[in-house]
Short mmCIF file of C-alpha atoms and ligand atoms in Angstrom, two decimals:
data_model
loop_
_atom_site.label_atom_id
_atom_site.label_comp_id
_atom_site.label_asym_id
_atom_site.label_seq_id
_atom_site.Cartn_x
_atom_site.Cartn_y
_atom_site.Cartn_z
CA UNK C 1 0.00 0.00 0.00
CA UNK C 2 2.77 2.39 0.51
CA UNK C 3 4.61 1.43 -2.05
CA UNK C 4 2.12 2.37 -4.35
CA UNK C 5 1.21 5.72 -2.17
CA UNK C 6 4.20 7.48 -2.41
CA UNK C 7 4.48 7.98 -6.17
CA UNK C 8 1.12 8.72 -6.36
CA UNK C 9 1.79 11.17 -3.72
CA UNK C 10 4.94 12.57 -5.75
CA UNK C 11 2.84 12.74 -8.83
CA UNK C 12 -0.30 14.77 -6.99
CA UNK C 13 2.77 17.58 -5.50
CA UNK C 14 4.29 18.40 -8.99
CA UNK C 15 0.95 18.19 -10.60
CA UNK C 16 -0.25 20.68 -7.84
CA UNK C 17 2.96 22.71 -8.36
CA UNK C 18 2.26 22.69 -12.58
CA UNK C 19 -1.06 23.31 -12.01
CA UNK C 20 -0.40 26.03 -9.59
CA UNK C 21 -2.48 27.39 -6.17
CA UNK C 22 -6.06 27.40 -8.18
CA UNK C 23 -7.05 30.70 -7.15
CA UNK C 24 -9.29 31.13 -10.70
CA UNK C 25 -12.51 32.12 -8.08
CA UNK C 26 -10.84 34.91 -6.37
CA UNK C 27 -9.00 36.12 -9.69
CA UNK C 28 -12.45 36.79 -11.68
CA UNK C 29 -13.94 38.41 -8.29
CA UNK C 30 -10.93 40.95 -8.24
CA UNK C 31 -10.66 41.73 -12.04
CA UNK C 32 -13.44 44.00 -12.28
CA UNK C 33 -12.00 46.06 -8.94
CA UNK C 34 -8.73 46.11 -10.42
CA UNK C 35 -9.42 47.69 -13.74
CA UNK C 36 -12.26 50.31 -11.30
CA UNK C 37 -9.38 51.09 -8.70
CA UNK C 38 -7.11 51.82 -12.08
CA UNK C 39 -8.97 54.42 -13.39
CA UNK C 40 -9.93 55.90 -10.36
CA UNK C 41 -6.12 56.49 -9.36
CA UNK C 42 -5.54 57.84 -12.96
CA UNK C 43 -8.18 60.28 -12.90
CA UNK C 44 -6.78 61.60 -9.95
CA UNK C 45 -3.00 61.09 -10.32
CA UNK C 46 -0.71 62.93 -7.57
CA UNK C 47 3.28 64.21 -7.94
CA UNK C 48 5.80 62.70 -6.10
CA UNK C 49 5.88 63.05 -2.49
CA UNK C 50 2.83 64.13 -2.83
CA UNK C 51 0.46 60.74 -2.82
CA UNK C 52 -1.11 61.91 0.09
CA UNK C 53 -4.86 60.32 -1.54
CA UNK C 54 -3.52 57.72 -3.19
CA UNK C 55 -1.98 56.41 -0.19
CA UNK C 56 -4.81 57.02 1.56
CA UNK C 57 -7.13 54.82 -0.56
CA UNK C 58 -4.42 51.88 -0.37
CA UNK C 59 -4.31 51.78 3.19
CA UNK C 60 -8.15 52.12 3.64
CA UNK C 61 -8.27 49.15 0.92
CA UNK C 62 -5.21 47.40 2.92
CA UNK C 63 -7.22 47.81 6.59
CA UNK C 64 -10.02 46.40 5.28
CA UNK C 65 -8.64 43.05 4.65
CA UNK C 66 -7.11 42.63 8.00
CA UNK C 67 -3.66 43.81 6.87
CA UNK C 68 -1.21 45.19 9.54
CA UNK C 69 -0.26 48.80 7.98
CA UNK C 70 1.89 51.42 8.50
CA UNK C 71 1.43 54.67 6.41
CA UNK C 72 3.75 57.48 5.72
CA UNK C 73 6.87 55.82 5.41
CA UNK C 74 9.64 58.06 2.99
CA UNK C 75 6.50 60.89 3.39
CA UNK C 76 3.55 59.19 1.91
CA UNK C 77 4.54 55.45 1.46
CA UNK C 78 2.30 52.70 2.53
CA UNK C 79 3.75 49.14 3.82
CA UNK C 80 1.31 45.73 4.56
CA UNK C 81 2.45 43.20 6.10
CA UNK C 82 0.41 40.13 5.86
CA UNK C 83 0.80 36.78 7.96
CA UNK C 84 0.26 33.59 6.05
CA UNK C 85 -1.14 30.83 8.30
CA UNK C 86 2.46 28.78 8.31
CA UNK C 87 5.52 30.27 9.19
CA UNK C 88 8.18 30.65 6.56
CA UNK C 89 10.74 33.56 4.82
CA UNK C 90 8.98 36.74 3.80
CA UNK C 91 8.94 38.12 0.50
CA UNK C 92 7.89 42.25 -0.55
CA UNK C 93 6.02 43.22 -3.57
CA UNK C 94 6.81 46.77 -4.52
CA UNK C 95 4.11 49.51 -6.69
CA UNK C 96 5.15 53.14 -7.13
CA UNK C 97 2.35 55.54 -6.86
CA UNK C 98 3.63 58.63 -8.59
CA UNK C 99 2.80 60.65 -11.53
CA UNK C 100 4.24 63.14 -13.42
CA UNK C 101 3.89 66.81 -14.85
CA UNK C 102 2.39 65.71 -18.13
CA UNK C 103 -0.84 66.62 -19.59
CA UNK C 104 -3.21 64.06 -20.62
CA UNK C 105 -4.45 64.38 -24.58
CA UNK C 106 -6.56 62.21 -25.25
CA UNK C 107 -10.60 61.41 -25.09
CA UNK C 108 -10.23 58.44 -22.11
CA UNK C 109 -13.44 58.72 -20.16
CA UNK C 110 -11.11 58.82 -16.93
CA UNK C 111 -8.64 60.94 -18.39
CA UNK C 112 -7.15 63.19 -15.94
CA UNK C 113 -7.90 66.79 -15.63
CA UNK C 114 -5.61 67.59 -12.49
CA UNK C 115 -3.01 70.53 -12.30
CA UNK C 116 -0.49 70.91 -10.07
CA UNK C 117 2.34 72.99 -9.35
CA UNK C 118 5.99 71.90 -10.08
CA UNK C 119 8.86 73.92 -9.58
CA UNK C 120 6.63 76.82 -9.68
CA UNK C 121 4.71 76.35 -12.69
CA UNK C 122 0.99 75.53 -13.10
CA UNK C 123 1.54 72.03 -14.95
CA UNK C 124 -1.25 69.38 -15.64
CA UNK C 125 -0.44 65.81 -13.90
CA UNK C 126 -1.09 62.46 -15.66
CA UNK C 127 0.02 58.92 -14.77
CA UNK C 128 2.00 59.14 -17.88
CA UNK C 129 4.20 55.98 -16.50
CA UNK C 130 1.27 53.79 -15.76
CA UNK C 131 2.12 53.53 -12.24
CA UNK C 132 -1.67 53.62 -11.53
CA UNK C 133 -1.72 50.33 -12.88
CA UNK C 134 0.95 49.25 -10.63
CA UNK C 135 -1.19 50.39 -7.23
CA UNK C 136 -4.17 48.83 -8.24
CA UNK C 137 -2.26 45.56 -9.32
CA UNK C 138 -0.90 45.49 -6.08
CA UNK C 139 -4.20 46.38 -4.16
CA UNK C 140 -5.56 43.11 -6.18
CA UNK C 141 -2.88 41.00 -5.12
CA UNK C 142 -3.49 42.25 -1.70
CA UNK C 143 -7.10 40.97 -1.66
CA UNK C 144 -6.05 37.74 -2.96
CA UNK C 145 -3.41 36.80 -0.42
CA UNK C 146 -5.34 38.09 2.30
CA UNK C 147 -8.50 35.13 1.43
CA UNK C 148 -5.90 32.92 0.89
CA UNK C 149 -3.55 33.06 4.42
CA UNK C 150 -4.08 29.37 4.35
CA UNK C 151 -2.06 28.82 1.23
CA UNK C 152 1.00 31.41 3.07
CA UNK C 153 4.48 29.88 4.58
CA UNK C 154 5.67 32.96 5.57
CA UNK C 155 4.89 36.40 5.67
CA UNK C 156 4.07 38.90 2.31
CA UNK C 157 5.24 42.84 2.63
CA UNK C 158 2.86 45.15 0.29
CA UNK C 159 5.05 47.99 -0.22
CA UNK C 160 3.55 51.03 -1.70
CA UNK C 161 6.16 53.62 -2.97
CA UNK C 162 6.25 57.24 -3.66
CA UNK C 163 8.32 59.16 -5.61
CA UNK C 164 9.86 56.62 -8.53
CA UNK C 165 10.21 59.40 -10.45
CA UNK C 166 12.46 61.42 -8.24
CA UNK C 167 11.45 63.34 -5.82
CA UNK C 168 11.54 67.52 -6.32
CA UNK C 169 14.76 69.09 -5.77
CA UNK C 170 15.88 69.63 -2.20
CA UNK C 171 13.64 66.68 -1.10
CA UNK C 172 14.61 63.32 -0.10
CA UNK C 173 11.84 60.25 -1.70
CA UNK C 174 11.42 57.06 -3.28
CA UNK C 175 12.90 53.86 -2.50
CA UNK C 176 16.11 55.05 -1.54
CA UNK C 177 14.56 56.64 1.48
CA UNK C 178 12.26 53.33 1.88
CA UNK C 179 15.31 51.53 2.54
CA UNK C 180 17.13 54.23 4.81
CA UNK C 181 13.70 54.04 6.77
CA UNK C 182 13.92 50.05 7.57
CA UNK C 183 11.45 48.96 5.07
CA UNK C 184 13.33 45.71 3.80
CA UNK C 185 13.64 45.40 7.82
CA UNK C 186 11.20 43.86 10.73
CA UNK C 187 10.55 41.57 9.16
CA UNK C 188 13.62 40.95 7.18
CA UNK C 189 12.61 41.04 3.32
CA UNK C 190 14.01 37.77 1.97
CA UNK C 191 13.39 38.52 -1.76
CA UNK C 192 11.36 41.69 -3.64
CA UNK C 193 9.13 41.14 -6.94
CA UNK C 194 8.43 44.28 -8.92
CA UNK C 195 6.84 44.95 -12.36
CA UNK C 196 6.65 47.75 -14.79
CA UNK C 197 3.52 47.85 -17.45
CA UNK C 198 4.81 48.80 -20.79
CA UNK C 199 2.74 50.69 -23.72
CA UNK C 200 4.58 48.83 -26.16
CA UNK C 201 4.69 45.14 -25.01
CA UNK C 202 0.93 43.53 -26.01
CA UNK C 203 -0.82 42.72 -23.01
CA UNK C 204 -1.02 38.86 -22.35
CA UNK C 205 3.20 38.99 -22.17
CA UNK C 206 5.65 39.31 -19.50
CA UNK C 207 9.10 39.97 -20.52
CA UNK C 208 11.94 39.97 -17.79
CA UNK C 209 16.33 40.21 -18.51
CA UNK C 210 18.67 38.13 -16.47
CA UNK C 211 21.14 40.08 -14.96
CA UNK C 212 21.37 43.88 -15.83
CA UNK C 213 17.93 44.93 -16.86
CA UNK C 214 17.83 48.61 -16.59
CA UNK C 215 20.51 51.05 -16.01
CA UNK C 216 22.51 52.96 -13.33
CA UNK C 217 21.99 56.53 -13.94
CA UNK C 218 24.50 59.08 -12.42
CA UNK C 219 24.77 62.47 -13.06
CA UNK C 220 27.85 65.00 -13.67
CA UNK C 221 28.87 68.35 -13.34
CA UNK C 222 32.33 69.95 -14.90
CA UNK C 223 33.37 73.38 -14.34
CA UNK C 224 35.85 74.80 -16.49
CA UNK C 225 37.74 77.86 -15.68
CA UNK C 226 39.89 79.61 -18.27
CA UNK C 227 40.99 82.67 -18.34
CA UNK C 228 38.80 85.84 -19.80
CA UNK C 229 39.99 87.73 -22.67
CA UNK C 230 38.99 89.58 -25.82
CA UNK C 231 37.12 87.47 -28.35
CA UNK C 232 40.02 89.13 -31.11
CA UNK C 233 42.99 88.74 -28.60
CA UNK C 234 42.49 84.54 -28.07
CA UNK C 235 46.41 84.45 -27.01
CA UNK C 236 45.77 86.47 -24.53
CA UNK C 237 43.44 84.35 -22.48
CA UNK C 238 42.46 80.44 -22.25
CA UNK C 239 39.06 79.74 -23.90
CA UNK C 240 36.76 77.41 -21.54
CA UNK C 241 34.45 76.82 -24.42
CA UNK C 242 37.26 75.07 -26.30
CA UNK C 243 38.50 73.34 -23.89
CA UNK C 244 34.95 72.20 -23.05
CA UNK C 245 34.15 71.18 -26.62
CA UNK C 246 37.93 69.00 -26.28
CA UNK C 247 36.47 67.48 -22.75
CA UNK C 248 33.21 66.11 -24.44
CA UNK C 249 35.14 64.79 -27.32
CA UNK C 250 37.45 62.61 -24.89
CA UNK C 251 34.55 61.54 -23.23
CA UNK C 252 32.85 60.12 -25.78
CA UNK C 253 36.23 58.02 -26.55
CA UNK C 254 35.06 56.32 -22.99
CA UNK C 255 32.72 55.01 -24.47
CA UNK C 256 34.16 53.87 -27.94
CA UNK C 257 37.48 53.40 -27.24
CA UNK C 258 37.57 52.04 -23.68
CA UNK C 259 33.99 50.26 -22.87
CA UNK C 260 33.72 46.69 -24.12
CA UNK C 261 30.15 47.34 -25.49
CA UNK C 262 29.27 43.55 -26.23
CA UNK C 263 29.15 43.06 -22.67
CA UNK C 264 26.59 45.54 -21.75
CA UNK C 265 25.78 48.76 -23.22
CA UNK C 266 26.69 52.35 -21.44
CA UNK C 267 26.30 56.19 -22.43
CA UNK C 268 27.75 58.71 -21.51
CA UNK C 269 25.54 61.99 -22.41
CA UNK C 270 26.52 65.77 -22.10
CA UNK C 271 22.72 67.40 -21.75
CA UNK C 272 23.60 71.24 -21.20
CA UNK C 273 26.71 73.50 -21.86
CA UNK C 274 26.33 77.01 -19.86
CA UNK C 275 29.23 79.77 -20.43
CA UNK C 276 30.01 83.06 -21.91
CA UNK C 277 27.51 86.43 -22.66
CA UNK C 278 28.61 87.81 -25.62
CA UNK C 279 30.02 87.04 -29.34
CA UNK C 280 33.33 89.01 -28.68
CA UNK C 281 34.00 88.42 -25.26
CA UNK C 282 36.23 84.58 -24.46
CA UNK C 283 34.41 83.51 -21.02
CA UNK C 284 36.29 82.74 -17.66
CA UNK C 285 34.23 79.47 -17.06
CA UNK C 286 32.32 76.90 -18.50
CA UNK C 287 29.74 74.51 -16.80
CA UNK C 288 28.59 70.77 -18.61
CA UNK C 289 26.11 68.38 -16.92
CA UNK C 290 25.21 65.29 -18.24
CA UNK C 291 24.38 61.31 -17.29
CA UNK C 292 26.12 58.87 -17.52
CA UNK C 293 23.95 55.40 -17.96
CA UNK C 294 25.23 51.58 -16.90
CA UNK C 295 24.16 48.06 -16.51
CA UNK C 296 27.60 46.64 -15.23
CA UNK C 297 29.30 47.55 -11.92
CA UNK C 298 32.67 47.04 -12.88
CA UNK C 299 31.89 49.05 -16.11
CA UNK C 300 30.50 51.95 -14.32
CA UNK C 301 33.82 51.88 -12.11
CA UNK C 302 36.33 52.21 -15.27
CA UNK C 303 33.76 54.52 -16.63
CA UNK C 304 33.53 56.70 -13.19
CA UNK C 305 37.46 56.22 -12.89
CA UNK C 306 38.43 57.39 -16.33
CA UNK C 307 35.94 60.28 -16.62
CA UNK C 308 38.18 61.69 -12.94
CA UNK C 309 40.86 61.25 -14.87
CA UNK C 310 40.39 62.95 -18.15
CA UNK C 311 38.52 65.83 -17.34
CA UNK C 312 41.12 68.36 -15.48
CA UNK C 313 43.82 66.23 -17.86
CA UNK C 314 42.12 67.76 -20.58
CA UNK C 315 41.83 71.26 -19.23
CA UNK C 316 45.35 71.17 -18.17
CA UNK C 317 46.69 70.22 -21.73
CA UNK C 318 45.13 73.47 -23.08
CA UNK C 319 45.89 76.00 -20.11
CA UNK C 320 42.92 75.94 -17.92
CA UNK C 321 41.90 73.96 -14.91
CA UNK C 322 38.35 71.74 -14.30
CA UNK C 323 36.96 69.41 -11.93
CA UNK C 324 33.94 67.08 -12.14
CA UNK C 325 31.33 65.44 -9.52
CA UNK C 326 29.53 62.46 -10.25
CA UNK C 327 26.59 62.11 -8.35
CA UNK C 328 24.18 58.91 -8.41
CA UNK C 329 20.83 58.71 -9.36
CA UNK C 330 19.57 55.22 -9.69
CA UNK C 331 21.63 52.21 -9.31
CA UNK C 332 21.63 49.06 -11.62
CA UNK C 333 18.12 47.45 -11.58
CA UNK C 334 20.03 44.02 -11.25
CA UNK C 335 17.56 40.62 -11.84
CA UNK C 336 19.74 38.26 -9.13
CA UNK C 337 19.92 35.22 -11.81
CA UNK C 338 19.55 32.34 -9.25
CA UNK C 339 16.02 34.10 -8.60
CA UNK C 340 15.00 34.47 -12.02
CA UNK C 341 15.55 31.00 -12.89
CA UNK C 342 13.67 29.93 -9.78
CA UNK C 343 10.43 31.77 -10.95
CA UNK C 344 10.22 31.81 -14.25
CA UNK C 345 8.21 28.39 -14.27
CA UNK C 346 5.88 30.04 -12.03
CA UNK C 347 6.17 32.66 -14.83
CA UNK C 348 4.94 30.51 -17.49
CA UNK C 349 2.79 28.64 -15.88
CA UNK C 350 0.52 31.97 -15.77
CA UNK C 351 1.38 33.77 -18.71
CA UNK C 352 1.78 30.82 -20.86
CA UNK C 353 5.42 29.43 -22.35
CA UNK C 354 5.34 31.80 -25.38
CA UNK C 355 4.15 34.68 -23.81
CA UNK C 356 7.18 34.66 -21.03
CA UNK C 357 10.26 36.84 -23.65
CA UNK C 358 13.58 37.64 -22.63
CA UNK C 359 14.20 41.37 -23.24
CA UNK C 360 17.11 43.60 -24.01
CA UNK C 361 18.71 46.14 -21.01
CA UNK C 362 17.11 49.11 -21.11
CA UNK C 363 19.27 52.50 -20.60
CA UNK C 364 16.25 53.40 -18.66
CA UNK C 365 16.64 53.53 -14.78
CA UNK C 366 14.45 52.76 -11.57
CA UNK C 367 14.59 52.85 -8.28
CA UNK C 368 13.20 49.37 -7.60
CA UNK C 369 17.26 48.61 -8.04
CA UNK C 370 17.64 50.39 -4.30
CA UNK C 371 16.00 47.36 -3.07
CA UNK C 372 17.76 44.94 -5.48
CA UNK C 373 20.99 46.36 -3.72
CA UNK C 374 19.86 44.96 -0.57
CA UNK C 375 18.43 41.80 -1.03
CA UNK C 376 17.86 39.58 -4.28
CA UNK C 377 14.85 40.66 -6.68
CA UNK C 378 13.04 40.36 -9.45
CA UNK C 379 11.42 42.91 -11.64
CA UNK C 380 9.23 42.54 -14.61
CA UNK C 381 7.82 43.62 -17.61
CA UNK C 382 3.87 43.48 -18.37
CA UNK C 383 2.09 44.41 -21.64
CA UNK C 384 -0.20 47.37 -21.49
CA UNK C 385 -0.63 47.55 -25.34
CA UNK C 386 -4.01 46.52 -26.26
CA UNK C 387 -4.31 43.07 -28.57
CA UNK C 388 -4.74 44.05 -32.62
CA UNK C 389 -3.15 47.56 -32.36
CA UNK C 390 0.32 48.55 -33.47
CA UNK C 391 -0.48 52.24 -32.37
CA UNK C 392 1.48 52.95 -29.06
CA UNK C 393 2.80 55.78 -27.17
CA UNK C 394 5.95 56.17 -25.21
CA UNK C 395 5.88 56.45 -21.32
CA UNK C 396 6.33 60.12 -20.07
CA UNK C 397 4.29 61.36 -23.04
CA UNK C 398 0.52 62.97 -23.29
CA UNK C 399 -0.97 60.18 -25.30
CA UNK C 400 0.72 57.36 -23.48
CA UNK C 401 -1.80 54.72 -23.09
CA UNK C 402 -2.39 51.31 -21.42
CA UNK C 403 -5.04 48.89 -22.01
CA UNK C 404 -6.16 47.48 -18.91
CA UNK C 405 -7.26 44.02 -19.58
CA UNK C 406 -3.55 43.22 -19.20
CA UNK C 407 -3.95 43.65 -15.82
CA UNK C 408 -5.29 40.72 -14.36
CA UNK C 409 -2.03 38.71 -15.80
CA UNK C 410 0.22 41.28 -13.17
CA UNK C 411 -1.96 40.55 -10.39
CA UNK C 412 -1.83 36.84 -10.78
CA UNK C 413 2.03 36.97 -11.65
CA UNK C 414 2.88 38.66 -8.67
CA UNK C 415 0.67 36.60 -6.73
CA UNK C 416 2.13 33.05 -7.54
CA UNK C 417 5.76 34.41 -7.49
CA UNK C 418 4.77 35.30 -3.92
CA UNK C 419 3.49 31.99 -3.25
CA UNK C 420 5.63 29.82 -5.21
CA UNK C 421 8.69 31.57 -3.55
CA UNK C 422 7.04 31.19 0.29
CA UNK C 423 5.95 27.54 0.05
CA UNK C 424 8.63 26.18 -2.49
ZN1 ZN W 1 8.58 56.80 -15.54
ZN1 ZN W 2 7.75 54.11 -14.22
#
């Protein structure tokens, strides 16, 4: 009798595994709520550091499922922290909340119609990333855990994040400041799962990179100093513009000279020259700022290392002096490749084998990669580009558009990685 028990026993686990936690019920109650909460959050779309109602709505939505919350965490973050029924590791599931200074243009009947100010301008705000869809994804996920403790080893974090988009100047935000504040922390955050909807993946598809998926950004400043002269009387004074104009050419050399670009890409961008007044007057100083964009550590260190070195090189060779500060911005959103392999059955299993694509890095950043620095993660793509359409619209722009019928697929996703990960 046991003898013939146990592989029938075996075969029942991975068929429950293949088959997955048969949640189909509680997915077609939520789908409905999803797409509503969606289109509430983007008619009413809210800056960063400013999510004051969106965060209120998630943690109304979070109490009333018996989820332990804690609200303004960085400012106006939201973190849940539910308790499966068996004890186990813990795992966090990240949405960003903010929009940006956009206006909407187009004829949605929940198109947004907010303004805002921004840096002191009147501007109109649109969730022209799609983060919206991210919130209500996660407030979906949310409601399905929290019916389903029972199926929980371990403990899920819902973390609810302002300020992806960088917070305003002279303000600190996002997940950086998540992390500073002890998110990943009490309890300890064994892995994080993120995902990003796209307006130009079709919905039904997931696509994730191994590795490097988006970039580091870091920005720079140089100042220049030459000396100020006559714009007829060049030998009498250094030019700062020249030398400038010498600096961005060496740079570039970096890039094509130095970087071995079949192991990841990198750029190195010089966005704004400021210097002189007048057509006959040589300037005492020039100032360049710029980003610099990587998917490689080590790469980012030559890059970093070579960029200290040229710069007041340069300047010295022709007379003047400069100096340059490299600030960062966004580390490397780095998929921990042990982790990806682990889920992306669990991957498959919901989207379907052909609808699971590897992608290319992305020169893009995000600030999920704060938490990726921490612990291991996992961040994916989602299609937001509705089925039999080739028309699509950048993120960041005022016609950017998602369908949301893709959403369901993100709130399931996220929901099996969570409980495939807990109970494996
Ligand atoms: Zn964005
Ligand atoms: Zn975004």
């Amino acid at each position: 009798m046991t003898k013939l028990l146990t592989p029938a026993l075996i075969l029942m686990t991975s068929l429950a595994l293949a088959q997955g936690p048969k949640l189909d019920g509680d997915y077609k109650a939520i789908e409905g709520k999803v797409v509503e909460w969606r289109r509430d959050i983007h008619q009413n779309p809210e800056l960063s550091n400013r999510e004051f109602n969106t965060a209120e709505k998630v943690a109304a939505h979070l109490r009333s499922l018996g989820i332990e919350v804690q609200t303004g965490v960085a400012h106006t973050g939201v973190v849940g922290v539910l308790k499966g029924n068996h004890p186990g590791k813990v795992v966090g599931l990240r949405a960003d909340m903010d929009a940006l200074p956009v206006t909407e243009r187009n004829d949605l009947p929940f198109k947004s119609n907010v303004t805002a100010e921004f840096l002191g301008q009147e501007v109109g705000v649109m969730h022209a990333c799609g983060h919206d869809t991210h919130v209500a994804i996660l407030m979906g996920v949310a409601e399905v855990l929290s019916k389903n403790k029972n199926k929980i080893k371990g403990t899920v974090k819902f973390i609810f994040q302002p300020a992806e988009e960088g917070p305003p100047p002279g303000e600190e935000g996002g997940a950086l400041l998540m992390v500073k504040e002890g998110v990943l922390k009490n309890p300890d955050v064994d892995a994080i799962f993120g995902l990003h909807i796209n307006s130009q993946t079709p919905i039904g598809v997931i696509r994730y990179k191994s590795g490097g998926a988006m970039a580091a950004a870091q920005s720079f400043t140089i100042n220049v100093k030459g000396k100020q002269s006559h714009g007829s009387q060049p030998w009498s004074g250094v030019d700062p513009i020249l030398i400038s104009a010498k600096i961005i050419d060496g740079l570039q050399t970096i890039i094509s000279r130095e970087t071995n670009l079949t192991n990841e890409a990198a750029v190195i961008t010089v966005g704004k020259i400021t210097s002189g007044v007048r057509f006959n007057i040589i300037p005492e100083s020039a100032e360049m700022i710029g980003t610099i964009r990587t998917l490689d550590y080590d790469m980012r260190a030559h890059i970093n290392k070579r960029m200290e070195e040229m710069v007041p090189t340069i300047a010295r060779a022709y007379g003047g002096e400069a100096t340059i500060e490299i600030l960062n911005a966004t580390d490397i959103t780095y998929n921990e490749p042990k982790l990806v392999k682990q889920m992306l059955p669990t991957l498959k299993r919901v989207a379907g084998e052909a609808n699971v694509q590897t992608e290319k890095a992305r020169t893009g950043a995000e600030d999920f990669s704060y938490f990726q620095n921490e612990i291991p993660g996992f961040f994916i793509s989602l299609g937001g580009m509705a089925a039999g359409t080739t028309e699509s619209f950048p993120h960041h722009t005022p016609d950017f558009k998602i369908d949301d019928t893709g959403l369901l697929l993100g709130v399931r996703a996220m929901t099996e990685m969570s409980l495939d990960y807990l109970n494996k």
